[in-house]
Short mmCIF file of C-alpha atoms in Angstrom, two decimals:
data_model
loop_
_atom_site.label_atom_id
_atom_site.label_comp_id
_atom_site.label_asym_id
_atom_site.label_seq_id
_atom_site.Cartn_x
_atom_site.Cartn_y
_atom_site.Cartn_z
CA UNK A 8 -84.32 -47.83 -83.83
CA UNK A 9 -84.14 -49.32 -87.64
CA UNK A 10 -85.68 -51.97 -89.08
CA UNK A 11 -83.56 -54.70 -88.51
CA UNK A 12 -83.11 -54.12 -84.34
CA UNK A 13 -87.17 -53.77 -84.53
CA UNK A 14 -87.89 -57.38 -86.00
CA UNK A 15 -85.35 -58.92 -83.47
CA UNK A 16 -87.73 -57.23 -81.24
CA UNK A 17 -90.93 -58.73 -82.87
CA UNK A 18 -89.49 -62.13 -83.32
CA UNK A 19 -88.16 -62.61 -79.85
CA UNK A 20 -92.04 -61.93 -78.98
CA UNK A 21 -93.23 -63.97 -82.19
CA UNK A 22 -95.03 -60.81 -83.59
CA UNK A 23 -96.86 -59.73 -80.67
CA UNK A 24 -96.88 -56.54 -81.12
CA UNK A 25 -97.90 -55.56 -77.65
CA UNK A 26 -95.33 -57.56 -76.34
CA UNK A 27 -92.60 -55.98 -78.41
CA UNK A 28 -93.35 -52.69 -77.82
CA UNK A 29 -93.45 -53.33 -74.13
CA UNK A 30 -89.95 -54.83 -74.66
CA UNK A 31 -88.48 -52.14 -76.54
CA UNK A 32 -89.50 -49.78 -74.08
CA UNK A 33 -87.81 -51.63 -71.17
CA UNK A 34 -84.59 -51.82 -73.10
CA UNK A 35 -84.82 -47.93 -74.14
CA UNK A 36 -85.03 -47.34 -70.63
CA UNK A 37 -82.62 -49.61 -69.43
CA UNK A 38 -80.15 -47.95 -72.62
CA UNK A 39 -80.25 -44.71 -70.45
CA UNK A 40 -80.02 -46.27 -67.04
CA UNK A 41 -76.63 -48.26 -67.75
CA UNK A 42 -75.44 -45.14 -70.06
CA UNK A 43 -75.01 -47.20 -73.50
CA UNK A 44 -74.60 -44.49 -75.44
CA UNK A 45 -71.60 -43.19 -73.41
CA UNK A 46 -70.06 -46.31 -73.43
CA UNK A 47 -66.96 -46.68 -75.88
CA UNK A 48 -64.74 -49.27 -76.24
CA UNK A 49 -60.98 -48.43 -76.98
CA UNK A 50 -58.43 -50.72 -76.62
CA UNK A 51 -54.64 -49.94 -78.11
CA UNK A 52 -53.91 -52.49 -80.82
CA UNK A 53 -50.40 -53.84 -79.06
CA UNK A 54 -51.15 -52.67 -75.17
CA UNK A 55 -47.87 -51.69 -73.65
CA UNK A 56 -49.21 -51.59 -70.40
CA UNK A 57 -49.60 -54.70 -67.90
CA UNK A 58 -53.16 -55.72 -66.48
CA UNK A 59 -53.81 -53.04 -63.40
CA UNK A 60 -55.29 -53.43 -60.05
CA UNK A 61 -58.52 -52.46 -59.06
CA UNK A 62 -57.16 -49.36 -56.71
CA UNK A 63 -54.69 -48.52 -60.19
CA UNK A 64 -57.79 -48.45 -61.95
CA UNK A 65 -59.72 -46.41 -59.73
CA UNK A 66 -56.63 -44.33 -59.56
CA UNK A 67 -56.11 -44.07 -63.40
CA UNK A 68 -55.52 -40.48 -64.59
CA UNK A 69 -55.75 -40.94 -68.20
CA UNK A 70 -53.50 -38.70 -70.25
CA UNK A 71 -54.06 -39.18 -73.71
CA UNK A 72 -51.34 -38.48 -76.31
CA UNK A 73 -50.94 -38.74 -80.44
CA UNK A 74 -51.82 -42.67 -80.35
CA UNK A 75 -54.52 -42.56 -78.07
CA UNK A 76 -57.12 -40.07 -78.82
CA UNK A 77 -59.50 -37.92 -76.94
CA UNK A 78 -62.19 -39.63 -75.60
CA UNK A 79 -65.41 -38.62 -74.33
CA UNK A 80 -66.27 -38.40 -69.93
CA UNK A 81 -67.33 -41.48 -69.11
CA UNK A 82 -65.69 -43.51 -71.88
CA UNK A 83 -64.78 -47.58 -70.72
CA UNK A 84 -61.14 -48.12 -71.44
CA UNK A 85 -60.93 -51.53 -70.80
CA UNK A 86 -57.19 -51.76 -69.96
CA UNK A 87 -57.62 -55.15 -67.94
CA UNK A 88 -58.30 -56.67 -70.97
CA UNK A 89 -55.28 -59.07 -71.24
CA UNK A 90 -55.37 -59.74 -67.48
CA UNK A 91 -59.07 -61.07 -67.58
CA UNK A 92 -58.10 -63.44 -70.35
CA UNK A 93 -55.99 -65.07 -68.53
CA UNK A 94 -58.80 -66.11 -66.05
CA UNK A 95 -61.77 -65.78 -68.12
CA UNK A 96 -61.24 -65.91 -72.02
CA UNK A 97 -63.95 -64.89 -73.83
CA UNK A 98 -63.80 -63.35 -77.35
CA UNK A 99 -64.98 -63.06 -80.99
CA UNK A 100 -63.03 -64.21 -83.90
CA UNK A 101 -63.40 -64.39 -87.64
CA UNK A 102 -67.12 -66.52 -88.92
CA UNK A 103 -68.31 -69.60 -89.58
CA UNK A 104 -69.98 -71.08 -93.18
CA UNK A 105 -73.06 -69.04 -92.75
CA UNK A 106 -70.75 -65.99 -92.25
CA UNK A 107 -72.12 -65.47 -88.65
CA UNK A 108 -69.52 -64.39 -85.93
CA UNK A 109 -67.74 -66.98 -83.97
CA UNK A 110 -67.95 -65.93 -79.90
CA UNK A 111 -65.54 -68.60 -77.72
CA UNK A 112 -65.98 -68.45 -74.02
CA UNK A 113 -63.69 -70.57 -71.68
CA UNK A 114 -65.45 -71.06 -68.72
CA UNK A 115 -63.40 -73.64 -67.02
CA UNK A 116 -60.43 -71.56 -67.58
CA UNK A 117 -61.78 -69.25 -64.74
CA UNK A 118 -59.90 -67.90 -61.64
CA UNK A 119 -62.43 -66.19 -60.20
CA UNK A 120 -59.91 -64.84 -57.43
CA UNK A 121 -57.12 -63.39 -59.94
CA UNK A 122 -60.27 -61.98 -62.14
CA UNK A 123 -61.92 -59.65 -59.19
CA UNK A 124 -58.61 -58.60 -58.55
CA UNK A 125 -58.08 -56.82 -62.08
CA UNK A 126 -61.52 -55.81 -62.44
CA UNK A 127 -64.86 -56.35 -61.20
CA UNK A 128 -68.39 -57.50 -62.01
CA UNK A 129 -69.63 -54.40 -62.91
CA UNK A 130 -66.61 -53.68 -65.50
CA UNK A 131 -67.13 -56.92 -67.07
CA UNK A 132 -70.83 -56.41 -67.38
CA UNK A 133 -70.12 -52.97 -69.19
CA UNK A 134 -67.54 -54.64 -71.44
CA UNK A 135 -70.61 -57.33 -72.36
CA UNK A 136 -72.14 -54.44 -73.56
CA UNK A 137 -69.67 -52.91 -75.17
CA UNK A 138 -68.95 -55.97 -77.22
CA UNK A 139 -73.04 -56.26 -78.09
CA UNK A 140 -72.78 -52.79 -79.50
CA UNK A 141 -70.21 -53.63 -81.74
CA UNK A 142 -71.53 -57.23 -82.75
CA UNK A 143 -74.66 -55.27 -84.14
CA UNK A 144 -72.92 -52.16 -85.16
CA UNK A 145 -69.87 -53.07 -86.90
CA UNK A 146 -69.47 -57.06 -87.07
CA UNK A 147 -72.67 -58.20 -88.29
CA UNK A 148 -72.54 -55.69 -91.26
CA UNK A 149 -68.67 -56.56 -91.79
CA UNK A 150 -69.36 -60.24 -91.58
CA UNK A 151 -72.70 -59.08 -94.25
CA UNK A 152 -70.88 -57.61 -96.51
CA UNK A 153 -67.78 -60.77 -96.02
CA UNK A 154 -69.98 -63.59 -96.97
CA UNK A 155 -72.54 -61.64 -99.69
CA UNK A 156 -75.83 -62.04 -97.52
CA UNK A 157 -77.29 -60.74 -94.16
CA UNK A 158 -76.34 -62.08 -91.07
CA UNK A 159 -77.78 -61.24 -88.12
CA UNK A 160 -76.32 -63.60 -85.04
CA UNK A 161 -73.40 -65.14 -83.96
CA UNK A 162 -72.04 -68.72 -83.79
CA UNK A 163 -70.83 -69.51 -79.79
CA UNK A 164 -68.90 -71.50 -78.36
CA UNK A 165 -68.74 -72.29 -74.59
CA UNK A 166 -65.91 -74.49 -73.41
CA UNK A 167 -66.64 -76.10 -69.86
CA UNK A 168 -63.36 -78.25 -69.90
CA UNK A 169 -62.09 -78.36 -66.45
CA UNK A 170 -64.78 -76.29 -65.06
CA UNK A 171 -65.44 -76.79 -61.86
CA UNK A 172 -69.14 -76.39 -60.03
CA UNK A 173 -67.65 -74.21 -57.27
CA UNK A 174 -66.32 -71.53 -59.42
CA UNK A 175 -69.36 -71.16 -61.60
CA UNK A 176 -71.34 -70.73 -58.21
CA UNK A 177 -69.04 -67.78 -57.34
CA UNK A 178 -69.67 -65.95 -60.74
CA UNK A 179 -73.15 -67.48 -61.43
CA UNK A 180 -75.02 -63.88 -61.01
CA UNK A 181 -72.52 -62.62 -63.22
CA UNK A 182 -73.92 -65.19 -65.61
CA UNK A 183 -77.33 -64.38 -65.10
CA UNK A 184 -77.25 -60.99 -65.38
CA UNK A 185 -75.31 -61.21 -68.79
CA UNK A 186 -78.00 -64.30 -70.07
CA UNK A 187 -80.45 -61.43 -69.13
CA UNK A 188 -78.75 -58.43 -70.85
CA UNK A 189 -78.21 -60.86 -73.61
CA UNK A 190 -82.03 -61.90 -73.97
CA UNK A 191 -83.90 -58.82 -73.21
CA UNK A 192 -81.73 -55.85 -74.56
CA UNK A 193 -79.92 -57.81 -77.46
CA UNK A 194 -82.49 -60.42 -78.29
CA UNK A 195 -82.29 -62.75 -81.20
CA UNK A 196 -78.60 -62.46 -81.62
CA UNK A 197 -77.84 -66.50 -81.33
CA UNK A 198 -77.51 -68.49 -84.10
CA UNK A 199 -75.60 -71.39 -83.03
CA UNK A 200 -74.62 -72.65 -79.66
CA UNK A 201 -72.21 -75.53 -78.95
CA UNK A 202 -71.71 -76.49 -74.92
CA UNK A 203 -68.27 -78.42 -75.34
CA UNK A 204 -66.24 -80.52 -73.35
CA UNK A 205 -69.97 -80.77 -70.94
CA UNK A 206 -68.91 -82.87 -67.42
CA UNK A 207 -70.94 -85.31 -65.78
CA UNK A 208 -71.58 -82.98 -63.20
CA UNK A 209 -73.16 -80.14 -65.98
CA UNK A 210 -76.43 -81.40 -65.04
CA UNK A 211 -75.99 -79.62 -62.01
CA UNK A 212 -75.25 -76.12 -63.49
CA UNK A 213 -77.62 -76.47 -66.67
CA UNK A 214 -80.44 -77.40 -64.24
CA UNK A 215 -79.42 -73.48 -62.63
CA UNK A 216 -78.88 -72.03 -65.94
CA UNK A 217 -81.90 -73.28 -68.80
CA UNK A 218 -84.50 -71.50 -65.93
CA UNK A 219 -82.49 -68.27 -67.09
CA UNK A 220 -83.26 -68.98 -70.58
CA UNK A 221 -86.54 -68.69 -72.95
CA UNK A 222 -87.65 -71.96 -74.77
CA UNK A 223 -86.35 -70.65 -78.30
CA UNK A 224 -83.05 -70.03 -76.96
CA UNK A 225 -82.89 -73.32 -75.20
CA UNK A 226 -83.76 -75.11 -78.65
CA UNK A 227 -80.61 -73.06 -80.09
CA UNK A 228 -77.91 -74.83 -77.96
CA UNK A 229 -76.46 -78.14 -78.83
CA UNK A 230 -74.29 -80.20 -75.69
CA UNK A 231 -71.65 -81.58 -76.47
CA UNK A 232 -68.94 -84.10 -74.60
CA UNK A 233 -65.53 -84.31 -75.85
CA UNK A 234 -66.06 -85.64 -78.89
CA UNK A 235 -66.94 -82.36 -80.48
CA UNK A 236 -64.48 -81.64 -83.09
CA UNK A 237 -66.38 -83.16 -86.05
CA UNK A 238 -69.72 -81.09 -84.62
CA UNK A 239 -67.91 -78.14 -84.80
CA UNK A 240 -65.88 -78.59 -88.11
CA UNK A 241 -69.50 -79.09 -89.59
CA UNK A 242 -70.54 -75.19 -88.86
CA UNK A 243 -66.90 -73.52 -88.93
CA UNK A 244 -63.86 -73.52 -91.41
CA UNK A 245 -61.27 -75.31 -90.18
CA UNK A 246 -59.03 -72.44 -90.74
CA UNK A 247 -61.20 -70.20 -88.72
CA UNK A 248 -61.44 -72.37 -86.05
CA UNK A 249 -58.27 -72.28 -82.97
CA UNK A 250 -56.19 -75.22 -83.29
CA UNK A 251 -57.01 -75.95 -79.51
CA UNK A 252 -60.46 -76.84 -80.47
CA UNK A 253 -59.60 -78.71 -83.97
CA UNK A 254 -59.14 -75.93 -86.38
CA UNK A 255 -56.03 -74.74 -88.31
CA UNK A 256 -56.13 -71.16 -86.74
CA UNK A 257 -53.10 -69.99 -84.84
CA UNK A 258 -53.39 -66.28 -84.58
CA UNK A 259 -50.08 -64.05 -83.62
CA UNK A 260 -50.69 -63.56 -79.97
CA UNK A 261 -53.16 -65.97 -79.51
CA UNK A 262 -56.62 -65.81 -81.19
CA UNK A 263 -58.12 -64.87 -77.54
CA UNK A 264 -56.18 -61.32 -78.21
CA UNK A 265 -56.38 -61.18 -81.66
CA UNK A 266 -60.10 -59.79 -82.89
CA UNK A 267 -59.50 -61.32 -86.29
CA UNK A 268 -62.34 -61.35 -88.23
CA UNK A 269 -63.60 -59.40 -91.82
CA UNK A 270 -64.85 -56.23 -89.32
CA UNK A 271 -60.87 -55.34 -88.81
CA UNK A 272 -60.14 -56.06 -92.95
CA UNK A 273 -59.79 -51.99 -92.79
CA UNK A 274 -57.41 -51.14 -89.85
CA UNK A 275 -55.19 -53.96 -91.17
CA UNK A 276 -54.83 -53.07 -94.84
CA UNK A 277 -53.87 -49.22 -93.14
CA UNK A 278 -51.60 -50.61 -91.34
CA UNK A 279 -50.05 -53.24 -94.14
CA UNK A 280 -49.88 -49.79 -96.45
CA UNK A 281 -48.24 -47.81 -93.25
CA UNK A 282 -45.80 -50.58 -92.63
CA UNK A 283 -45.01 -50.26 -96.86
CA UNK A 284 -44.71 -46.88 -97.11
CA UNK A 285 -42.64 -46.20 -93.96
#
């Protein structure tokens, strides 16, 4: 474990040392339960295939080729990726001032029928992890190295336009389980928190939610109704912020798909030189 995973340890349990050890332990353990460290992402840049089924998926024999290398047993490929979305976007993309990652979830955008049809709980659960391990392993030192200072959480967005109280009871212990992973494994990774677009009936589902929370967390998030985009423009560039919530961004694709942000400045300058040279 280095240094910097170990005080996000000790602060989540304001020094305690006890405390943090006892933590640390847990999440080791848990590490090796939910096989972490076999976990890999890989996603082609420009998928050419269309979002599968759950009995294709169970069915998938995967072949690799020149394009898609060898990958270890056990690997995630997370091929449903454009098919979940559609029904539940979620999704990093580029930083704001302070240089911290921006994470945008659209919770109201849900279909929770469509979405277990493409994949399941337990698939999107693995791809929360998935996405943790790269926040701390290649984002937060890409966004570091972007802005000229450490950073060490993210900036998040959740959108709750449209949402509607049924849905989020039908994928509420997907919720919790994530708040937990997101607490106890990955713990002080939040910077900023923005609840936009908040209806009146939110009362409802925060007084479900802020139980699943710890008081320090709870002190990170800031509600918001509609009238949000002046709150937001004061933490993010408007030309990192998607024009659909104020900003100037309009990524190729859709900034959902896109992953733009300083930790892909590499692959795209290869493939800018490729594209040159060819």
């Amino acid at each position: 474990m280095d240094d910097a995973t170990l005080l996000r340890f000790l602060r989540a349990r304001k020094f305690d040392v006890p405390k943090a050890k006892f933590m640390i332990v847990a999440a080791e353990q848990w590490r090796k339960d939910f096989g972490v460290d076999d976990i890999v992402q890989y996603v082609p840049a420009s998928p050419a295939r269309a979002p599968m089924t759950l009995s294709q998926l169970q069915s998938e024999r995967r072949t690799p080729n020149a394009e898609s290398p060898r990958l270890p047993a056990g690997t995630l490929i997370f091929y449903e990726r454009e098919g979940v979305d559609k029904y539940y976007p979620q999704y990093y993309h580029k930083m704001d001032k302070e240089g911290r990652p921006l994470y945008i979830q659209k919770l109201g955008l849900i279909d929770v029928k469509a979405l277990y049809q493409i994949t399941t709980t337990e698939r999107q659960l693995q791809r929360l992890v998935l996405e943790y391990e790269k926040f701390i392993t290649e984002r937060l030192p890409a966004c570091s190295a972007a802005i000229g200072h450490p950073v060490e959480t993210s900036c998040t967005i959740l959108d709750l336009y449209n949402v509607s109280i049924s849905n989020f009871y039908r994928v509420k212990d997907y919720v919790s389980a994530a708040s937990s992973i997101g607490q106890d494994r990955y713990p002080e990774t939040m910077g900023k928190f923005y609840i936009i677009n908040a209806p009146w009936a939110f009362s409802a589902v925060w007084t479900i939610i802020k139980p699943w929370l710890d008081e320090a967390t709870v002190a990170k998030i800031d509600i918001i109704g509609s009238s949000y985009k002046d709150k937001l423009l004061e933490q993010i560039p408007r030309e990192n912020l998607p024009k659909e919530f104020g900003g100037l961004c309009q990524c190729e694709g859709g900034c959902s798909l896109s992953d733009a942000g300083p930790w892909n400045a590499d692959a795209k300058a290869v493939a800018v030189a490729e594209t040159e040279t060819a």
